[in-house]
Tab-separated table of C-alpha atoms and ligand atoms in Angstrom:
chain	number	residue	atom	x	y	z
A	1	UNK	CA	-14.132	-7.800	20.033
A	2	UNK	CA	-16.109	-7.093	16.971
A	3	UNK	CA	-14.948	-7.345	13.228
A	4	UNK	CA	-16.395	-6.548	9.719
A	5	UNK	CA	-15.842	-9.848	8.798
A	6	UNK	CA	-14.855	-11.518	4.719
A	7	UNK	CA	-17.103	-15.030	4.781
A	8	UNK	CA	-17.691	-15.420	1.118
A	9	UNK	CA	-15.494	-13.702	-2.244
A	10	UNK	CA	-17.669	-11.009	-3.223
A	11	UNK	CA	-18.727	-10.045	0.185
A	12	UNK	CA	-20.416	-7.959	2.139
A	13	UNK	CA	-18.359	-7.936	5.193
A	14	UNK	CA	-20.312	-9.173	8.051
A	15	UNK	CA	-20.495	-6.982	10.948
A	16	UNK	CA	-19.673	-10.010	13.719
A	17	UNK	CA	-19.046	-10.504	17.939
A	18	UNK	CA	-15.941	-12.312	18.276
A	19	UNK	CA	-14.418	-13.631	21.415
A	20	UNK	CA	-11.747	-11.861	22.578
A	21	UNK	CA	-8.244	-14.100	22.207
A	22	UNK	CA	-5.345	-13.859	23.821
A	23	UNK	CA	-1.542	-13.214	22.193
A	24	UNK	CA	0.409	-16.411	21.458
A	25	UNK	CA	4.316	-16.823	21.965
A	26	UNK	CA	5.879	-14.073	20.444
A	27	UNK	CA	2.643	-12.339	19.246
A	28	UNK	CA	1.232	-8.943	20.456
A	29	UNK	CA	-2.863	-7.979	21.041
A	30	UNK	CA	-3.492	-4.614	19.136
A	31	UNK	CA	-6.396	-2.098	20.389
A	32	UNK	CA	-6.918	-0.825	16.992
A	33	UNK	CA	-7.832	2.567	16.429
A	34	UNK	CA	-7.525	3.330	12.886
A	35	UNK	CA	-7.488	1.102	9.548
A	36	UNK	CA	-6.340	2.625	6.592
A	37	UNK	CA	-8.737	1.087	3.744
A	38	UNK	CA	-6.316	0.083	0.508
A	39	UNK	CA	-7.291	-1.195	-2.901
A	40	UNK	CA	-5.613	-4.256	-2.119
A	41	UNK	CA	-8.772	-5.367	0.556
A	42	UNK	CA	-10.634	-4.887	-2.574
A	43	UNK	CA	-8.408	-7.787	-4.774
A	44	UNK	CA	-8.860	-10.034	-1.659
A	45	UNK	CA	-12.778	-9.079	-1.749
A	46	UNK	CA	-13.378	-10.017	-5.421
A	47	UNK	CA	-11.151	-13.246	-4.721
A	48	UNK	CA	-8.016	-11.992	-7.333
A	49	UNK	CA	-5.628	-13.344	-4.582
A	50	UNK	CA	-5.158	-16.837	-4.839
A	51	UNK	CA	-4.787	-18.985	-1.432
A	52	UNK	CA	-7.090	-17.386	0.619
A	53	UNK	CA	-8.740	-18.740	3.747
A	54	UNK	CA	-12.141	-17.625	4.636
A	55	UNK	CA	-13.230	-16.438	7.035
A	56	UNK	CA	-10.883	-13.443	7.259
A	57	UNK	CA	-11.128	-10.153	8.483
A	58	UNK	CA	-9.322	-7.639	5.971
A	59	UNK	CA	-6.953	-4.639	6.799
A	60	UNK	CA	-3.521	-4.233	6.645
A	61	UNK	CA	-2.763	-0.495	7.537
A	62	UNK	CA	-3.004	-0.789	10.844
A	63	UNK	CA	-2.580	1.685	14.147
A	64	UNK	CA	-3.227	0.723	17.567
A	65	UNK	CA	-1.711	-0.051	20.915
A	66	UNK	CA	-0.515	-2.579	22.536
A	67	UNK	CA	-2.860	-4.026	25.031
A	68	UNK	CA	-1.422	-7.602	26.185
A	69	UNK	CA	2.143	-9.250	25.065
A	70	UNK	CA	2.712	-13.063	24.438
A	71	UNK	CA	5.851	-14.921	26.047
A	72	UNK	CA	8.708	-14.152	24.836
A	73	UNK	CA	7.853	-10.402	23.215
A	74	UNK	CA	11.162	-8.081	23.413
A	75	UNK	CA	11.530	-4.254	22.513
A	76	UNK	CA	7.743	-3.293	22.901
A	77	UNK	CA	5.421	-2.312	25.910
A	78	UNK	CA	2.571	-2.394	27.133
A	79	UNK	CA	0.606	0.650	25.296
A	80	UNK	CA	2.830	1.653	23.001
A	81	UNK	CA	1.517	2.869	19.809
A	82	UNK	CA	2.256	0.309	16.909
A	83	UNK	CA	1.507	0.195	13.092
A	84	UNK	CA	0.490	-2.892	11.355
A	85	UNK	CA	2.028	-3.534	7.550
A	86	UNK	CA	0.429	-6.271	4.911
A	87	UNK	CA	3.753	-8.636	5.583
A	88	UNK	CA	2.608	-9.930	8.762
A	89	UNK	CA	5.429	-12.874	9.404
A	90	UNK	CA	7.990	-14.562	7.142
A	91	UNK	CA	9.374	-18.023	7.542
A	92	UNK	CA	13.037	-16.581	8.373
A	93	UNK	CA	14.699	-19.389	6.654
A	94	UNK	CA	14.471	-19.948	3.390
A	95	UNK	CA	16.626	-18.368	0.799
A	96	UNK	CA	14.881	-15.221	0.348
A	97	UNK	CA	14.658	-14.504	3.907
A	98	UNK	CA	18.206	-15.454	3.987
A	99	UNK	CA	19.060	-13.239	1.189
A	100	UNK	CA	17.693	-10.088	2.511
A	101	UNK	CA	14.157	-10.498	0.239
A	102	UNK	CA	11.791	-11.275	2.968
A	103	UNK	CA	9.685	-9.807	0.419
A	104	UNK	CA	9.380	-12.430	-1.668
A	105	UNK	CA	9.464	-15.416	2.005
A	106	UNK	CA	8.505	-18.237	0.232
A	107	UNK	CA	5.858	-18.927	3.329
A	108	UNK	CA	4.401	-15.549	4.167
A	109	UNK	CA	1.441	-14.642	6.157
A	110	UNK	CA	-0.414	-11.104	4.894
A	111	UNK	CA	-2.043	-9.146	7.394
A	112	UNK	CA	-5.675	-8.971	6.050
A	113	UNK	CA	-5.360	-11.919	3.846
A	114	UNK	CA	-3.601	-14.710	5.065
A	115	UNK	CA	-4.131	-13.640	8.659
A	116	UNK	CA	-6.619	-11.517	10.251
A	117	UNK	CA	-6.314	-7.544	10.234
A	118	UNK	CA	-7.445	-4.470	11.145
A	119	UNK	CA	-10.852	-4.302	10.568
A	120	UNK	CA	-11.894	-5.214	13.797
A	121	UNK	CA	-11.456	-3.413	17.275
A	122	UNK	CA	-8.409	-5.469	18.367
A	123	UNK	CA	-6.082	-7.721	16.278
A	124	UNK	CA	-3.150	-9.834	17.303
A	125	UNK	CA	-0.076	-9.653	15.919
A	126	UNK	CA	3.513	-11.399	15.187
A	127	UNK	CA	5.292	-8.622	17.249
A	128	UNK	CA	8.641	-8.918	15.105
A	129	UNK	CA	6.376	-7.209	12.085
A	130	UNK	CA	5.170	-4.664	14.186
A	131	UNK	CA	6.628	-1.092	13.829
A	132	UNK	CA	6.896	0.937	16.671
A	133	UNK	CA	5.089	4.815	15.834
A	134	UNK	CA	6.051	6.710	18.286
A	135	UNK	CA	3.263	9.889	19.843
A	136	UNK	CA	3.651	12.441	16.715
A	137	UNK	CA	0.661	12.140	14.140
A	138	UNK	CA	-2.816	11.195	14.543
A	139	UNK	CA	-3.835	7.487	14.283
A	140	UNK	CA	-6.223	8.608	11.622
A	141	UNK	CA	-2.925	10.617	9.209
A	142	UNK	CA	-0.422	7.319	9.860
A	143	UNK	CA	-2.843	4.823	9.056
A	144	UNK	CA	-2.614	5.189	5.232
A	145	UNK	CA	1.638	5.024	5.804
A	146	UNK	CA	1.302	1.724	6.435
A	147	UNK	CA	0.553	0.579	3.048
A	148	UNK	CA	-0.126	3.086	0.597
A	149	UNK	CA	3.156	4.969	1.653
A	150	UNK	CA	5.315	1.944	2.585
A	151	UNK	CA	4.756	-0.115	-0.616
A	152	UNK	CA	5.030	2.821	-2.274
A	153	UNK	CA	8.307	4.180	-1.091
A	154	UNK	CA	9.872	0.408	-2.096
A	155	UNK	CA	8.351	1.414	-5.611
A	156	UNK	CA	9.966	4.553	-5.387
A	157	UNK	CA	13.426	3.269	-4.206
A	158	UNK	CA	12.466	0.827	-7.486
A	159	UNK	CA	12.206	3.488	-9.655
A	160	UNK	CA	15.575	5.402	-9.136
A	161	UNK	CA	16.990	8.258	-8.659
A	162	UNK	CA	15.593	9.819	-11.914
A	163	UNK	CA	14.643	13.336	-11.480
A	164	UNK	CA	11.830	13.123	-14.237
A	165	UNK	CA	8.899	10.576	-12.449
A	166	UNK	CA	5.607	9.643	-13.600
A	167	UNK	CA	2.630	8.525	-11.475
A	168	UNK	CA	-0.422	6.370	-13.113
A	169	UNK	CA	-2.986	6.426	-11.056
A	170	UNK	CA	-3.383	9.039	-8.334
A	171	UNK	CA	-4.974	7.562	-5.097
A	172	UNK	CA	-3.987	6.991	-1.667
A	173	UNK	CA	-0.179	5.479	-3.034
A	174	UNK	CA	0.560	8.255	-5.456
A	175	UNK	CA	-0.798	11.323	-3.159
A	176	UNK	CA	1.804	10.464	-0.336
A	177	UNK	CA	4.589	9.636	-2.979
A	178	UNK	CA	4.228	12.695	-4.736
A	179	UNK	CA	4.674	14.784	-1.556
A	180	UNK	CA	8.008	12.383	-0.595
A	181	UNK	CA	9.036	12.496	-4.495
A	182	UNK	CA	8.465	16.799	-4.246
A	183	UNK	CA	10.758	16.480	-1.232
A	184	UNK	CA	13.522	14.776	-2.570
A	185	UNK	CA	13.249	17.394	-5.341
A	186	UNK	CA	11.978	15.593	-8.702
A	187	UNK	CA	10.024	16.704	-11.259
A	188	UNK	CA	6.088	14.860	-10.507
A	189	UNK	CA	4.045	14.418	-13.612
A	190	UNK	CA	0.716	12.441	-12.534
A	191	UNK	CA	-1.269	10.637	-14.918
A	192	UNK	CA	-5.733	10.078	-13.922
A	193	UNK	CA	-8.243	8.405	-15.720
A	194	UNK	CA	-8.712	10.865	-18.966
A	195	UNK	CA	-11.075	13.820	-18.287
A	196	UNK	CA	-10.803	13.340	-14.175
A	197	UNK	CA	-9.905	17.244	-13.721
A	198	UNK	CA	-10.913	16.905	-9.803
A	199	UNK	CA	-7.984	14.407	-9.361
A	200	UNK	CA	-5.753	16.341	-11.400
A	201	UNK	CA	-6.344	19.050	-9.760
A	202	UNK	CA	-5.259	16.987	-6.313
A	203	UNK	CA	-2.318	16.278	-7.844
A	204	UNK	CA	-1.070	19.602	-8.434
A	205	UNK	CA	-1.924	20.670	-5.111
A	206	UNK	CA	0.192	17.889	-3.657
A	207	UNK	CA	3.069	19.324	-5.713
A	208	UNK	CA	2.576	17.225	-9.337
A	209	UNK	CA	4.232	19.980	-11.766
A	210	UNK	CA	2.106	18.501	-14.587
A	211	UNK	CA	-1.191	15.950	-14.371
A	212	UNK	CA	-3.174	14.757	-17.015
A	213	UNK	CA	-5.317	11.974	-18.527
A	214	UNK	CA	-3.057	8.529	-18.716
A	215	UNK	CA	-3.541	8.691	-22.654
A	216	UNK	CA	-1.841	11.880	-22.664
A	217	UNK	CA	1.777	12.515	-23.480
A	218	UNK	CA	4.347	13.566	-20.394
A	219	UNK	CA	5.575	17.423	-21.483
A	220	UNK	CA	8.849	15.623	-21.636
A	221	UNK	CA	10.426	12.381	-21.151
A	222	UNK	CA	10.164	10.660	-17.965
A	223	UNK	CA	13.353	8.804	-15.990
A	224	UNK	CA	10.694	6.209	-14.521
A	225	UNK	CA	6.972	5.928	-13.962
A	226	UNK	CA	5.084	3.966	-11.152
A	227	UNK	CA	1.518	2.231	-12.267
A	228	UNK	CA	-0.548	2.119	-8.699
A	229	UNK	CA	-3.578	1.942	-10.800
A	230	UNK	CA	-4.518	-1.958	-11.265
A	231	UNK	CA	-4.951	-1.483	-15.013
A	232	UNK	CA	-2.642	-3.918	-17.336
A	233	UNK	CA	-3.533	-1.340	-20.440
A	234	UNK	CA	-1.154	1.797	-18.933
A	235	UNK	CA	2.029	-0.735	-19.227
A	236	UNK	CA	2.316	0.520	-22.788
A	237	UNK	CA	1.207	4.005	-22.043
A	238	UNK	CA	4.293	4.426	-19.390
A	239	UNK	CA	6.781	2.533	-21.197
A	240	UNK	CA	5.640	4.787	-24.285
A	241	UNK	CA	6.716	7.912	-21.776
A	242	UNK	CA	9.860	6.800	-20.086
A	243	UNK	CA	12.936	7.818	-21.848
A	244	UNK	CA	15.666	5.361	-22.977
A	245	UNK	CA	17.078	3.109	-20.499
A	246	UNK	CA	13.909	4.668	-18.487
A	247	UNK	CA	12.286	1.907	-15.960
A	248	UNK	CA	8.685	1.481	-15.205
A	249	UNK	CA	7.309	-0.057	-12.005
A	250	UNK	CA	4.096	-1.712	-11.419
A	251	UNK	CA	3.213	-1.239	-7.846
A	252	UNK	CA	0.169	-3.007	-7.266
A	253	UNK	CA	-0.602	-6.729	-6.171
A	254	UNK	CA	-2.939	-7.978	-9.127
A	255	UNK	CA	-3.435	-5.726	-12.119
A	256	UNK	CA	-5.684	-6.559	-15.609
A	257	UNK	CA	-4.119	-8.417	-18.590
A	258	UNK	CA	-1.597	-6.450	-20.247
A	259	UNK	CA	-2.425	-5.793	-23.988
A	260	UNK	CA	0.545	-6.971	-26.226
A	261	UNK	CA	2.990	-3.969	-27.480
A	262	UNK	CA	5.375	-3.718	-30.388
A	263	UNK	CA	8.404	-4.736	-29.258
A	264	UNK	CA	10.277	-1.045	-29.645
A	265	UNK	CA	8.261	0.202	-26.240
A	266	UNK	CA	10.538	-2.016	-24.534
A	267	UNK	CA	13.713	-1.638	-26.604
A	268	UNK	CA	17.193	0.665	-26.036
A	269	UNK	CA	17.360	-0.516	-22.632
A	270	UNK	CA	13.679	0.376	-21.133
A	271	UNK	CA	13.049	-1.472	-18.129
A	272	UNK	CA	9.523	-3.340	-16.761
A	273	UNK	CA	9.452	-4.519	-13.452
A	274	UNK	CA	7.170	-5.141	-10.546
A	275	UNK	CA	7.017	-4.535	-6.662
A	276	UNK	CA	5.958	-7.153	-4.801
A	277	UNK	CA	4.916	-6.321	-0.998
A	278	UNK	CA	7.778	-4.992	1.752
A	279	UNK	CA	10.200	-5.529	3.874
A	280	UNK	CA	10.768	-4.633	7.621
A	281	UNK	CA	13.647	-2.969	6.814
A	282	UNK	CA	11.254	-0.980	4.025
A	283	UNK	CA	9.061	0.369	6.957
A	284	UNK	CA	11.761	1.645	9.060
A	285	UNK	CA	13.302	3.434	6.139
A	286	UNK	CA	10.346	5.052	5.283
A	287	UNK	CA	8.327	5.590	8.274
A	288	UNK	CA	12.003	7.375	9.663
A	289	UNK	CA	11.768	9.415	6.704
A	290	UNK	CA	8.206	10.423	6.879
A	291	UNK	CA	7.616	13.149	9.744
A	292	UNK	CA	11.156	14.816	7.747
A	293	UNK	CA	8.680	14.806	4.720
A	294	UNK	CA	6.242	16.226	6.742
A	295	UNK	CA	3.778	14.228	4.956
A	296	UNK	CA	-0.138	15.078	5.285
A	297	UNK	CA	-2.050	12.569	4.619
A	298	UNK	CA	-5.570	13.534	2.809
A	299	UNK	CA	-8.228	10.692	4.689
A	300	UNK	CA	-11.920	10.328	4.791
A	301	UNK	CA	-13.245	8.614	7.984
A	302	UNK	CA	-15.796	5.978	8.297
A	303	UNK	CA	-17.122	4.177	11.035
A	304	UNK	CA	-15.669	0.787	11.060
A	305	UNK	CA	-19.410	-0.747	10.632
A	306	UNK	CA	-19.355	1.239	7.341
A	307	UNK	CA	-15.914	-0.577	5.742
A	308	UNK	CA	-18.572	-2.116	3.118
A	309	UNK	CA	-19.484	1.755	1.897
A	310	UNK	CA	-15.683	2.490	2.246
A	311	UNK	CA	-14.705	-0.519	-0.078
A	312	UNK	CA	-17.624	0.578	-2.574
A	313	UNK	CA	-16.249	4.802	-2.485
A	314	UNK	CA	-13.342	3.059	-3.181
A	315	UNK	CA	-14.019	1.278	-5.908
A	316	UNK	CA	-16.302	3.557	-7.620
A	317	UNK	CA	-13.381	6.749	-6.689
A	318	UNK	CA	-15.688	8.940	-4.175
A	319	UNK	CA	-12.974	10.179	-2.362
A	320	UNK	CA	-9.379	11.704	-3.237
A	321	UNK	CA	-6.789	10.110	-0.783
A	322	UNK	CA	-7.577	6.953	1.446
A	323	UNK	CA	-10.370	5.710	3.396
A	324	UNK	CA	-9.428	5.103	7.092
A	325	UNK	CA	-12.056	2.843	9.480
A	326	UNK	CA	-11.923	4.607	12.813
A	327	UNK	CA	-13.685	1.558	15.362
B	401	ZN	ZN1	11.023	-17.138	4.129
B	402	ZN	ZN1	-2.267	-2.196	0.776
């Protein structure tokens, strides 16, 4: 197999051979054939996740099939098509796995981070955190589901049923949540870096009523607002545009310092809180719910030798949507 490989924090990835390894009990051996690329890879890049283990090979939006099955693998064949999300096995006994927040497993491997992902032509798996994908879709339109769209759907079910919602930050998270958002039939008002028309301009073709500059004012106040964008300084700005008793949601895995705020941002009830990554039961919700969405994915391929120029477009916003590594 080959892999663009994470040796050192700051990168590149190295473009490497690997030997080809079998599944283990319980573990599956994924032909991967597309690997959505999510801001996230860049945290574990710049080493902003603590605990991590190089080498590792990054990726955790994963679509493949199945192409060998360890002992003891039940409820998936040989072939099927399979999607790959960033909680990649929980401990299954300690009180939040117990408690229905395998979320928050207390010893949790990450696909891409604590275990090796999808950027690489095969990957193996713990089959139990593997979702089945069924034949509708192409590998290239799912891939981005598997984070962007599942982590953001837990930030949506966050957020409540307010029909008012804000997004800050409009890439590859907010373009699939507006469209599910749209669907349930809220009111999307999506917030870009000030003076990005192009992205606003996304936005409102994905079915944002209103989009804007984060330093601008919401036409009206919102019921709850999602931050995807890693940036500690719009946790004031979305408190500021949430109404009373309105709840903001920080959706990303590491974000920039928050600035201090006077007190009255918060006050009459307003609600901060944070999403931190999924659980299984998140995936089947969501990726049930998706092809009733009719979601359409907006992706820009690269060749999985190029995941260093994917990270950078990332980082530097080339693209509208999500980068997807197609080996
Ligand atoms: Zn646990
Ligand atoms: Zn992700």
């Amino acid at each position: 197999m080959q892999a663009m490989v994470l040796t050192q924090i700051g990168g590149p990835l190295q473009w490497t051979e690997l030997p080809d390894r079998g599944p283990g009990p319980g573990e599956i051996r994924v032909r991967v054939a597309a690997c959505g690329v999510c801001r996230t890879d860049l945290h574990v890049l710049d080493g902003d996740l603590p605990d991590i283990a190089l080498p590792v090979i990054p990726g955790h939006e994963v679509v493949g099939r199945i192409d060998a099955l360890g002992a003891g693998v039940e409820g998936l064949r040989l072939g099927e098509r399979v999607g790959l999300p960033w909680l990649g096995h929980t401990c299954g006994h300690c009180a939040y796995c117990l408690g229905h927040q395998e979320n928050l497993c207390d010893r949790p491997l990450f696909t891409g981070y604590t275990r090796d992902g999808g950027y690489a032509t095969a990957t193996i798996a713990d089959a139990r955190f593997a979702f089945p994908l069924g034949e509708e879709g192409s590998d290239q339109a799912l891939a981005p589901l598997l984070c962007a769209g599942l982590i953001g759907w837990r930030a949506l079910v966050l957020a409540g049923a307010g029909p008012h919602l804000g997004l800050y930050g409009f890439g590859a998270a907010a373009h699939i949540l507006a469209q599910v958002a749209a669907w349930q039939g809220r009111t999307v008002y999506a917030f870009t870096r000030p003076g990005d028309a192009a992205s606003q301009d996304f936005a409102r073709r994905l079915g944002a009523a209103w989009a804007g500059g984060s330093d601008e004012a919401p036409p009206r106040p919102l019921d709850a607002a999602i931050i995807f964008a890693a940036v500690g300084a719009l946790v004031p700005d979305a408190l500021r545009a949430v109404r009373k008793g309105g709840r903001v949601v920080c959706a990303g895995i590491h974000m920039s310092d928050i600035p201090s705020f006077p007190y009255r941002l918060l006050w009459q009830e307003r609600q901060l809180v944070s999403v931190a990554n999924l659980t299984r039961q998140d995936g089947i919700d969501f990726l049930s719910l998706a092809p009733r969405v009719g979601i359409r994915t907006h992706t820009t391929p690269y060749a999985l030798q190029q995941a260093n120029e994917a990270l950078a477009d990332l980082r530097a916003g080339r693209f509208d949507g999500a980068a997807v590594l197609v080996p």
